[in-house]
């Protein structure tokens, strides 16, 4: 997602590889804070893919000759690198034929938070998918991913690992959120996303904990 893709008077490496990234020095308030390069600072727009990253979904890709392979959702989308025109790791001739979901592990405690500029028909400025498995007052498994912050759904693996074995408290949620945002690399107009991201993670985890299906 990047408005410069549609602005043909400005360079865009997705639209015209090698032309440059208009958003890099332009208006980039909605752009990436993780995983970007000088070639592209666009963010991934999907909500579903963020949720799939949190729970550990898998993509089935198949070729016309019937050959198929399974791709973890976290490996399916790409960071821009030096080929930002490529959004996924699908090979030539491959089509997505199925999405496989893991056995439900977060059916009691889950939440999807989407922060956007208007109530409907809007992409996320920041989104957080959160799932918790809680046994005897301790977190035994956590699934966390963000949208609107990178060229792909951004899996919060360090925060997931940190939460295991801990109580679902505000302090632990805040620590996980701070850990998740510590390596953010902001652009000239999107520094606000760091604080917003921290607060969004805390809110999503809190809502997931308080929710009882």
Short mmCIF file of C-alpha atoms in Angstrom, two decimals:
data_model
loop_
_atom_site.label_atom_id
_atom_site.label_comp_id
_atom_site.label_asym_id
_atom_site.label_seq_id
_atom_site.Cartn_x
_atom_site.Cartn_y
_atom_site.Cartn_z
CA UNK A 1 0.00 0.00 0.00
CA UNK A 2 1.47 3.30 -1.11
CA UNK A 3 -0.21 6.27 -2.81
CA UNK A 4 2.94 6.92 -4.83
CA UNK A 5 2.26 3.70 -6.76
CA UNK A 6 -0.70 5.44 -8.41
CA UNK A 7 0.98 8.83 -8.80
CA UNK A 8 2.57 8.41 -12.21
CA UNK A 9 4.36 11.76 -12.03
CA UNK A 10 6.48 10.39 -9.16
CA UNK A 11 9.00 7.53 -9.19
CA UNK A 12 7.98 4.14 -7.81
CA UNK A 13 10.10 1.01 -7.89
CA UNK A 14 7.02 -1.19 -7.69
CA UNK A 15 5.44 0.41 -10.71
CA UNK A 16 8.69 0.97 -12.62
CA UNK A 17 11.67 -0.95 -11.18
CA UNK A 18 14.79 1.19 -10.99
CA UNK A 19 12.97 4.53 -11.04
CA UNK A 20 13.33 5.21 -7.31
CA UNK A 21 10.99 5.51 -4.32
CA UNK A 22 8.96 8.70 -4.21
CA UNK A 23 7.79 8.08 -0.65
CA UNK A 24 11.29 7.79 0.79
CA UNK A 25 11.73 11.57 0.93
CA UNK A 26 8.09 12.44 0.38
CA UNK A 27 4.95 12.29 2.50
CA UNK A 28 5.46 8.97 4.28
CA UNK A 29 3.23 9.17 7.35
CA UNK A 30 1.50 5.86 6.51
CA UNK A 31 4.63 3.97 5.55
CA UNK A 32 6.88 1.28 7.01
CA UNK A 33 8.88 1.38 10.23
CA UNK A 34 10.29 -2.15 9.90
CA UNK A 35 12.12 -3.97 7.11
CA UNK A 36 12.15 -1.16 4.56
CA UNK A 37 14.99 -0.22 2.26
CA UNK A 38 15.74 2.85 0.17
CA UNK A 39 14.06 0.97 -2.68
CA UNK A 40 10.61 0.81 -1.07
CA UNK A 41 8.87 1.92 2.13
CA UNK A 42 5.38 0.61 1.30
CA UNK A 43 3.35 -1.40 3.80
CA UNK A 44 1.34 -4.59 3.38
CA UNK A 45 -2.40 -3.76 3.32
CA UNK A 46 -4.06 -7.06 4.22
CA UNK A 47 -5.95 -7.77 7.46
CA UNK A 48 -6.38 -11.49 6.85
CA UNK A 49 -2.67 -12.10 6.28
CA UNK A 50 -1.82 -10.42 9.60
CA UNK A 51 -4.22 -12.70 11.45
CA UNK A 52 -2.82 -15.73 9.60
CA UNK A 53 0.70 -14.73 10.62
CA UNK A 54 -0.34 -14.54 14.27
CA UNK A 55 -1.88 -18.02 14.34
CA UNK A 56 0.61 -19.72 12.00
CA UNK A 57 -1.31 -20.24 8.76
CA UNK A 58 0.12 -22.05 5.74
CA UNK A 59 -0.33 -21.41 2.00
CA UNK A 60 -0.67 -24.21 -0.54
CA UNK A 61 0.73 -23.24 -3.94
CA UNK A 62 0.28 -25.40 -7.02
CA UNK A 63 1.63 -25.41 -10.58
CA UNK A 64 -0.23 -26.42 -13.72
CA UNK A 65 1.56 -29.78 -13.73
CA UNK A 66 0.03 -30.57 -10.33
CA UNK A 67 3.20 -30.08 -8.30
CA UNK A 68 2.40 -28.36 -5.03
CA UNK A 69 4.22 -27.03 -2.01
CA UNK A 70 3.34 -25.58 1.38
CA UNK A 71 4.60 -22.14 2.38
CA UNK A 72 4.35 -20.71 5.89
CA UNK A 73 2.49 -17.40 5.76
CA UNK A 74 5.52 -15.73 7.36
CA UNK A 75 7.64 -16.89 4.39
CA UNK A 76 5.04 -16.17 1.73
CA UNK A 77 5.34 -12.38 1.62
CA UNK A 78 8.64 -10.62 0.97
CA UNK A 79 10.47 -7.63 2.33
CA UNK A 80 11.37 -5.17 -0.44
CA UNK A 81 15.13 -5.78 -0.56
CA UNK A 82 16.40 -4.85 -4.01
CA UNK A 83 13.32 -6.23 -5.80
CA UNK A 84 10.38 -4.32 -4.31
CA UNK A 85 8.24 -5.09 -7.35
CA UNK A 86 7.88 -8.64 -5.97
CA UNK A 87 5.33 -8.94 -3.17
CA UNK A 88 5.42 -12.70 -2.59
CA UNK A 89 7.68 -15.72 -2.96
CA UNK A 90 5.37 -17.47 -5.41
CA UNK A 91 7.28 -19.01 -8.29
CA UNK A 92 6.42 -18.48 -11.94
CA UNK A 93 3.31 -20.47 -12.82
CA UNK A 94 2.19 -21.04 -9.22
CA UNK A 95 -1.28 -20.28 -7.92
CA UNK A 96 -2.61 -20.26 -4.37
CA UNK A 97 -4.99 -23.20 -4.11
CA UNK A 98 -5.61 -23.41 -0.37
CA UNK A 99 -4.93 -21.84 3.00
CA UNK A 100 -4.45 -24.21 5.90
CA UNK A 101 -5.12 -23.16 9.48
CA UNK A 102 -3.50 -24.85 12.47
CA UNK A 103 -5.46 -26.57 15.20
CA UNK A 104 -7.23 -23.83 17.20
CA UNK A 105 -5.04 -22.74 20.10
CA UNK A 106 -6.35 -19.25 20.77
CA UNK A 107 -10.09 -19.89 20.67
CA UNK A 108 -10.61 -18.48 24.17
CA UNK A 109 -8.36 -15.43 24.05
CA UNK A 110 -7.95 -13.55 20.77
CA UNK A 111 -8.40 -10.06 19.38
CA UNK A 112 -7.80 -8.12 16.18
CA UNK A 113 -7.25 -4.39 16.53
CA UNK A 114 -7.36 -2.16 13.47
CA UNK A 115 -6.52 1.52 13.77
CA UNK A 116 -7.60 3.47 10.71
CA UNK A 117 -8.50 6.97 9.60
CA UNK A 118 -12.20 6.27 9.17
CA UNK A 119 -14.67 3.67 10.40
CA UNK A 120 -14.97 1.68 7.17
CA UNK A 121 -13.38 1.20 3.75
CA UNK A 122 -9.93 2.10 5.06
CA UNK A 123 -6.63 0.29 5.33
CA UNK A 124 -5.00 -0.01 8.73
CA UNK A 125 -2.57 2.64 9.88
CA UNK A 126 -1.53 -0.02 12.36
CA UNK A 127 -3.18 -3.34 13.15
CA UNK A 128 -2.41 -6.04 15.70
CA UNK A 129 -3.55 -9.66 15.75
CA UNK A 130 -3.16 -11.19 19.20
CA UNK A 131 -3.86 -14.68 20.50
CA UNK A 132 -3.13 -16.09 23.94
CA UNK A 133 -3.32 -19.55 25.41
CA UNK A 134 -3.60 -19.33 29.18
CA UNK A 135 -3.37 -22.22 31.64
CA UNK A 136 -3.47 -21.85 35.42
CA UNK A 137 -2.94 -18.12 35.20
CA UNK A 138 0.13 -18.31 32.95
CA UNK A 139 0.55 -17.70 29.23
CA UNK A 140 1.51 -20.99 27.61
CA UNK A 141 1.45 -19.79 24.00
CA UNK A 142 1.20 -16.43 22.28
CA UNK A 143 0.58 -15.37 18.70
CA UNK A 144 1.30 -11.77 17.70
CA UNK A 145 1.59 -9.99 14.36
CA UNK A 146 1.25 -6.43 13.13
CA UNK A 147 0.00 -4.85 9.95
CA UNK A 148 0.66 -1.40 8.52
CA UNK A 149 4.28 -1.38 9.69
CA UNK A 150 6.20 -3.35 7.05
CA UNK A 151 6.14 -4.66 3.48
CA UNK A 152 4.77 -7.94 4.90
CA UNK A 153 2.79 -8.98 7.98
CA UNK A 154 5.23 -8.35 10.83
CA UNK A 155 5.51 -11.30 13.22
CA UNK A 156 6.46 -10.33 16.78
CA UNK A 157 8.47 -13.42 17.64
CA UNK A 158 10.52 -11.88 20.46
CA UNK A 159 7.39 -10.67 22.23
CA UNK A 160 5.74 -14.07 21.78
CA UNK A 161 8.71 -15.79 23.38
CA UNK A 162 8.89 -13.23 26.19
CA UNK A 163 5.27 -13.79 27.21
CA UNK A 164 5.56 -17.57 27.59
CA UNK A 165 5.39 -18.57 31.24
CA UNK A 166 4.36 -15.12 32.40
CA UNK A 167 1.13 -13.89 33.90
CA UNK A 168 -1.18 -11.89 31.60
CA UNK A 169 -0.60 -8.58 33.37
CA UNK A 170 -0.46 -5.01 32.13
CA UNK A 171 3.22 -4.81 33.01
CA UNK A 172 4.10 -7.88 30.96
CA UNK A 173 2.02 -6.67 28.04
CA UNK A 174 3.77 -3.29 28.14
CA UNK A 175 7.19 -4.96 28.24
CA UNK A 176 6.26 -7.10 25.23
CA UNK A 177 5.07 -4.01 23.36
CA UNK A 178 8.24 -2.04 24.07
CA UNK A 179 10.34 -5.01 23.00
CA UNK A 180 8.40 -5.22 19.74
CA UNK A 181 9.00 -1.60 18.79
CA UNK A 182 12.60 -1.14 19.94
CA UNK A 183 14.07 -1.79 16.48
CA UNK A 184 11.63 0.45 14.61
CA UNK A 185 13.28 2.65 11.99
CA UNK A 186 11.07 5.63 11.29
CA UNK A 187 10.87 7.94 8.32
CA UNK A 188 10.45 11.72 8.34
CA UNK A 189 6.67 11.68 8.86
CA UNK A 190 5.82 8.44 10.70
CA UNK A 191 7.58 8.64 14.06
CA UNK A 192 4.14 8.56 15.72
CA UNK A 193 3.81 4.91 14.70
CA UNK A 194 6.24 3.78 17.41
CA UNK A 195 4.10 5.03 20.29
CA UNK A 196 0.91 4.06 18.49
CA UNK A 197 2.31 0.58 17.89
CA UNK A 198 3.20 0.08 21.54
CA UNK A 199 -0.22 1.17 22.71
CA UNK A 200 -1.92 -0.96 20.05
CA UNK A 201 -0.04 -4.10 21.14
CA UNK A 202 -0.94 -3.52 24.79
CA UNK A 203 -4.57 -2.93 23.91
CA UNK A 204 -4.81 -5.99 21.66
CA UNK A 205 -3.21 -8.24 24.28
CA UNK A 206 -5.44 -6.83 27.00
CA UNK A 207 -8.57 -7.35 24.93
CA UNK A 208 -7.47 -10.88 24.02
CA UNK A 209 -6.92 -11.70 27.69
CA UNK A 210 -10.24 -10.22 28.80
CA UNK A 211 -12.17 -11.90 26.02
CA UNK A 212 -13.67 -15.28 26.84
CA UNK A 213 -15.24 -17.05 23.87
#
